[in-house]
Amino acid sequence: MADLSVNFAGIKSPNPFWLASGPLTNTGYQVAKAFDEGWGGAVWKTVGEPVVNVSSRLGGLDYGGRRMMGLNNIELISDRSLEDNLREIAQVKRRFPDQAVVVSVMVESRPEAWADVLHQIEDTGADGVEMNFGCPHGMSERGMGSIIGQVPDYTCQITGYAKSFTKLPVIVKLTPNVTDIRNPARSAVLGGADALSLINTINSVMGIDLDTWRPLPHVDGRGSHGGYCGPAVKPIALHMVSSIAQDEGVGVPISGIGGIETWRDAVEFLLLGASTVQVCTAAMHYGFRIVREMTDGLNDYLNARGMARVGELTGGALNRLGDWNDLNLSYQVVARIDQQKCVGCNLCYIACDDGGHQCIDLIPGQKVPLVREADCVGCNLCSLVCPVPGCIDMVPIETGRPAKTWRGLA
Amino acid sequence: MPEFTSDLVMHEVVGPLTTAEAREEALRCYYCYDAPCIRGCPTAIDIPVFIKHIATGHLLGAARTILDANPLGATCARICPTEALCEGACVRGQDSRPVAIGRLQRTATDAAMAGEVPDLPEFATAGHGRVAVVGAGPSGLSAASYLRRLGYEVDVFEERPAGGGLDTYGIVSFREPVAVSLWEVERAAKMGVQFHYGVRAGRDVSWDALREGWDAVVLAVGLGRVPRLGIGGEELPGVYDALELVEASKTGPLEAIRLFGTVAVVGAGNTAVDAATLAKRLGADRVIILYRRGEEAMPAYAYEYAFAKQEGIEYRWWTRPLAITGASRVEGIRVVSTRPASGQARSDRQAQLEDVADSVQDIPVSAVIRAVGQEKPGQIWSALGVLVREGRVVVDSETFETSLTGVYAIGDGLARPGEATVVQGVADGKRCAFAVHHRLTTGRED
Ligand SMILES: Cc1cc2nc3c(=O)[nH]c(=O)nc-3n(C[C@H](O)[C@H](O)[C@H](O)COP(=O)(O)OP(=O)(O)OC[C@H]3O[C@@H](n4cnc5c(N)ncnc54)[C@H](O)[C@@H]3O)c2cc1C
Ligand SMILES: Cc1cc2nc3c(=O)[nH]c(=O)nc-3n(C[C@H](O)[C@H](O)[C@H](O)COP(=O)(O)O)c2cc1C
Ligand code: SF4
């Protein structure tokens, strides 16, 4: 059994799987149930001034017969009273001393407001706070959420307030709705953030009903842009996590969020610099129980690689990611089609001919298309469209050319 | 129009897919390029496209794709031997199981039959003139539909009181309800095809009149009755022609043809399976199929054979009938065991057979059904004076034109070797319609 426990900026949890702030962590009932199922931590649904939430709130993007490849919401922060939230947080923390209870918070940008709420949170016994600078809808129209996260100076300033009013570890949750995530990340660290979490949801319009022309989701016929999350956003999140993990000006622990559904997704976040991960959509889709497969899978993965602690994964693949300028321009792969596995669907042919480099031929009377290796640029497209696992391999070939990079040439 | 009551009493064996099943099945399609399934379909329906339409919940588009390529798409969805055609070619048969193309086609055409009837794309060229089609079976309906879409006035002469040919009169209702076939006829009528029922060409309208009054004549006359076995006792009450039995089960009250006890079916093709499974539904306790060759040479499709087994039909291989016995009606059938003559393979359908000595046996039965193929329409060819070779009318392999200019022949009537299918007749009708159009617009045959 590998050691899955983590110490995240002073917040201890038995495993790196946390529930992200959202509908899953709205009540003491839910968080207690989640901990019973095996979640290592939970970030409480963002608390703050009371709000009114709308009905309806969620929209799903389906793909290929699978539901909710993407999810969007126009929900605001908790619409329960601060007192109720704080009381339940205290109860849960008392019952689950070993699990991480982090309180997400968002109040007006006045120092007194932050002082007040942070003191009350400290009194609950919670392990840390997460500052929600990421909510892209509603709250941002009132000067909170992503409106803070999008202006580095504000991020720095408000983080500073928080740090001055509490001794709890402060995590700043970043919005992805910026051109370069490193700027707000650096500002948060400058303001004193102990850790960063990302990504919050991405600005999005889910769709329009073709019969009624109503936006999805709609509230009495009208819609608003909402926050996008779920499996579809994972690549965006991985990029953002890795780019701040590599940034010299950051250097604090990272909690990776965005599209995590399986232990495999989680391992990718860890390898690119996260030390905990947070899950929202997947658990909303399938329930808290998914954490069991996640911990089992992660444990087996570590065992199979002879790794004792989950922390050993953090940042493990970061050195392989970098500038385009450092890629080896002499490296060459070509497509090889497995004659036995090919089913003859010709999808590689049409993809290469129309959207590739015209180097696959159909041979009359022959099932398997033929790759003209001399013309293959090695773009991968054919192997990506091939429906049969392992049928098209991208094989490195010896070019005889010495390794060279763009940077080296310049 | 006669009354067809069988749909009410004999339910389809294979039901429709549920909406969820259809969607899941549609999503299994790889959307192959130059898809092998299309090549497996004689009418070349753009299968990946119609399946994609189903996946996106656009059944109207799916039905359009199908009916554009095959006006008998609803019949074909039910009775095509898909394992030998599109599904046999589907690449998913290699990594999983083939996409259920036939049943998906049914999902789309069922929606069309329920009222969502698509309009069909117009052809770029339009001809004008009159074409006569003889026979309103699948091949005739196909030719008529395409000729109509190409702009021709089309008159269909059909000797029976309703159209659809064997789809209406010869396919057992539990495989294809009559309503499906009649819907297809009605669609052709709605396109403007003129149907003349109860008119037998060569009798009620002369061949000469047809050739003189119309710019082209398409013969889609199908095949004839089941031939006689040529053994004693065939006149006895209780001996049936499989096709007549099927027809009676569709057009008359079922009480009129109650079977009982043990029934023997002679022949082991698809018609025999239909006759045997029908006999069960008509009251037979036990049905035995007698075939003079072995299981290896049986001409029925694997799925037909499986269906027969599932219905509890018994088979007696290497068994040849010698005589039907009985005083005033069928009481038994006398049979002899056979084997391939020395040096002949058991699986060879053409192998010479010899009787096994001392193996004659009497099987007590209450009825015998003949299901040994259909007669060729020889008199029609001789009345017309078209070139015939080995009993088969000679046609151009591209245009289906006979030795008489402007006279074409399509469908089962060509008596091609191998199993005759609806979809082949439809494909013939389509190709022939374009050949007629080409001839009438260019005056040339090429
Ligand atoms: C029992 C049975 C089961 C079958 N099962 C299948 C199956 O599962 N799948 C499959 O694909 N195929 C099946 N077939 C074959 C299929 O029915 C035929 O291939 C198809 O019907 C051929 O169409 P056709 O238009 O050429 O001929 P037909 O369907 O025979 O139609 C010919 C029409 O021409 C009319 N006609 C003939 N002579 C004249 C005349 N002189 N004047 C006017 N009208 C005339 C007839 O009345 C008839 O309506 C089955 C056949 C049988 C007998
Ligand atoms: C319905 C809904 C409500 C959310 N509410 C909050 C919130 O109150 N505070 C917050 O920081 N993030 C909120 N989020 C964002 C998630 O915490 C998370 O950052 C995002 O969903 C990406 O993770 P995922 O792809 O696993 O869903 C919410 C997400 C959803 C779907
Ligand atoms: S062969 Fe099968 S998978 Fe390919 S397009 Fe046809 S139905 Fe789809």
Short mmCIF file of N, CA, C and O in Angstrom, two decimals, chain A residues 62 64-66 342-347 349-350 362 367 387-388, chain B residues 23 27 30-36 39 89-92 94-95:
data_model
loop_
_atom_site.label_atom_id
_atom_site.label_comp_id
_atom_site.label_asym_id
_atom_site.label_seq_id
_atom_site.Cartn_x
_atom_site.Cartn_y
_atom_site.Cartn_z
N ASP A 62 -23.35 17.08 -24.52
CA ASP A 62 -23.22 15.64 -24.74
C ASP A 62 -22.35 15.41 -25.97
O ASP A 62 -22.32 16.23 -26.88
N GLY A 64 -21.21 12.12 -28.69
CA GLY A 64 -21.12 10.71 -29.08
C GLY A 64 -21.91 9.79 -28.18
O GLY A 64 -21.48 8.68 -27.90
N GLY A 65 -23.07 10.27 -27.74
CA GLY A 65 -23.91 9.40 -26.93
C GLY A 65 -23.55 9.44 -25.45
O GLY A 65 -24.24 8.84 -24.64
N ARG A 66 -22.46 10.11 -25.11
CA ARG A 66 -22.12 10.24 -23.69
C ARG A 66 -22.65 11.56 -23.19
O ARG A 66 -22.53 12.59 -23.84
N CYS A 342 -6.03 -3.88 -39.09
CA CYS A 342 -6.84 -2.96 -39.91
C CYS A 342 -8.17 -3.61 -40.28
O CYS A 342 -8.22 -4.75 -40.73
N VAL A 343 -9.26 -2.84 -40.09
CA VAL A 343 -10.58 -3.36 -40.46
C VAL A 343 -11.04 -2.82 -41.82
O VAL A 343 -12.09 -3.20 -42.32
N GLY A 344 -10.27 -1.90 -42.39
CA GLY A 344 -10.62 -1.41 -43.73
C GLY A 344 -11.67 -0.32 -43.75
O GLY A 344 -12.44 -0.22 -44.69
N CYS A 345 -11.67 0.55 -42.73
CA CYS A 345 -12.69 1.61 -42.69
C CYS A 345 -12.30 2.81 -43.54
O CYS A 345 -13.13 3.68 -43.82
N ASN A 346 -11.02 2.92 -43.91
CA ASN A 346 -10.52 4.00 -44.78
C ASN A 346 -10.61 5.39 -44.15
O ASN A 346 -10.46 6.40 -44.84
N LEU A 347 -10.87 5.45 -42.85
CA LEU A 347 -10.93 6.77 -42.21
C LEU A 347 -9.57 7.46 -42.24
O LEU A 347 -9.48 8.68 -42.38
N TYR A 349 -7.37 7.16 -44.57
CA TYR A 349 -7.16 7.64 -45.94
C TYR A 349 -7.82 9.00 -46.14
O TYR A 349 -7.18 9.96 -46.58
N ILE A 350 -9.10 9.09 -45.81
CA ILE A 350 -9.80 10.34 -46.12
C ILE A 350 -9.31 11.47 -45.23
O ILE A 350 -9.23 12.63 -45.65
N LEU A 362 -5.32 4.48 -51.35
CA LEU A 362 -6.18 3.29 -51.37
C LEU A 362 -5.70 2.43 -52.53
O LEU A 362 -5.52 2.93 -53.64
N LYS A 367 -7.55 -4.37 -48.84
CA LYS A 367 -8.28 -3.82 -47.71
C LYS A 367 -7.51 -2.70 -47.02
O LYS A 367 -8.09 -1.68 -46.63
N PRO A 387 -10.15 3.87 -35.61
CA PRO A 387 -10.98 3.41 -34.49
C PRO A 387 -10.42 2.17 -33.78
O PRO A 387 -10.94 1.79 -32.74
N VAL A 388 -9.40 1.55 -34.34
CA VAL A 388 -8.92 0.29 -33.77
C VAL A 388 -7.68 0.54 -32.92
O VAL A 388 -6.66 1.00 -33.45
N ARG B 23 -30.23 4.70 -31.00
CA ARG B 23 -29.18 5.71 -30.85
C ARG B 23 -27.84 5.05 -30.50
O ARG B 23 -26.81 5.34 -31.09
N LEU B 27 -24.49 4.95 -32.87
CA LEU B 27 -23.20 5.50 -32.45
C LEU B 27 -22.08 4.47 -32.56
O LEU B 27 -20.91 4.81 -32.45
N TYR B 30 -18.69 3.48 -37.47
CA TYR B 30 -17.43 4.24 -37.61
C TYR B 30 -17.52 5.32 -38.68
O TYR B 30 -16.60 6.07 -38.85
N TYR B 31 -18.58 5.35 -39.43
CA TYR B 31 -18.72 6.35 -40.51
C TYR B 31 -17.56 6.16 -41.50
O TYR B 31 -16.84 7.09 -41.84
N CYS B 32 -17.42 4.93 -41.92
CA CYS B 32 -16.31 4.57 -42.82
C CYS B 32 -16.35 5.42 -44.08
O CYS B 32 -17.41 5.84 -44.54
N TYR B 33 -15.18 5.65 -44.64
CA TYR B 33 -15.10 6.32 -45.94
C TYR B 33 -15.10 5.25 -47.01
O TYR B 33 -14.46 4.22 -46.85
N ASP B 34 -15.81 5.51 -48.13
CA ASP B 34 -15.95 4.49 -49.17
C ASP B 34 -16.38 3.19 -48.49
O ASP B 34 -15.74 2.15 -48.65
N ALA B 35 -17.45 3.29 -47.71
CA ALA B 35 -17.78 2.25 -46.74
C ALA B 35 -18.11 0.92 -47.40
O ALA B 35 -18.87 0.86 -48.36
N PRO B 36 -17.55 -0.14 -46.87
CA PRO B 36 -17.82 -1.48 -47.42
C PRO B 36 -19.29 -1.87 -47.34
O PRO B 36 -19.77 -2.62 -48.18
N ARG B 39 -21.04 -0.87 -50.44
CA ARG B 39 -20.74 -1.78 -51.53
C ARG B 39 -21.47 -3.11 -51.34
O ARG B 39 -21.75 -3.82 -52.29
N ALA B 89 -20.56 -6.98 -44.64
CA ALA B 89 -19.40 -6.20 -45.05
C ALA B 89 -18.95 -5.23 -43.97
O ALA B 89 -17.85 -4.70 -44.02
N CYS B 90 -19.82 -4.96 -42.99
CA CYS B 90 -19.51 -3.94 -41.97
C CYS B 90 -18.20 -4.26 -41.25
O CYS B 90 -17.99 -5.38 -40.78
N VAL B 91 -17.32 -3.26 -41.17
CA VAL B 91 -16.00 -3.49 -40.56
C VAL B 91 -16.10 -3.84 -39.08
O VAL B 91 -15.20 -4.45 -38.52
N ARG B 92 -17.20 -3.48 -38.47
CA ARG B 92 -17.30 -3.75 -37.04
C ARG B 92 -17.47 -5.25 -36.76
O ARG B 92 -17.32 -5.69 -35.64
N GLN B 94 -15.35 -7.14 -37.60
CA GLN B 94 -13.99 -7.59 -37.36
C GLN B 94 -13.51 -7.28 -35.95
O GLN B 94 -12.75 -8.04 -35.36
N ASP B 95 -13.95 -6.14 -35.39
CA ASP B 95 -13.47 -5.83 -34.04
C ASP B 95 -14.54 -6.00 -32.98
O ASP B 95 -14.27 -5.89 -31.79
#
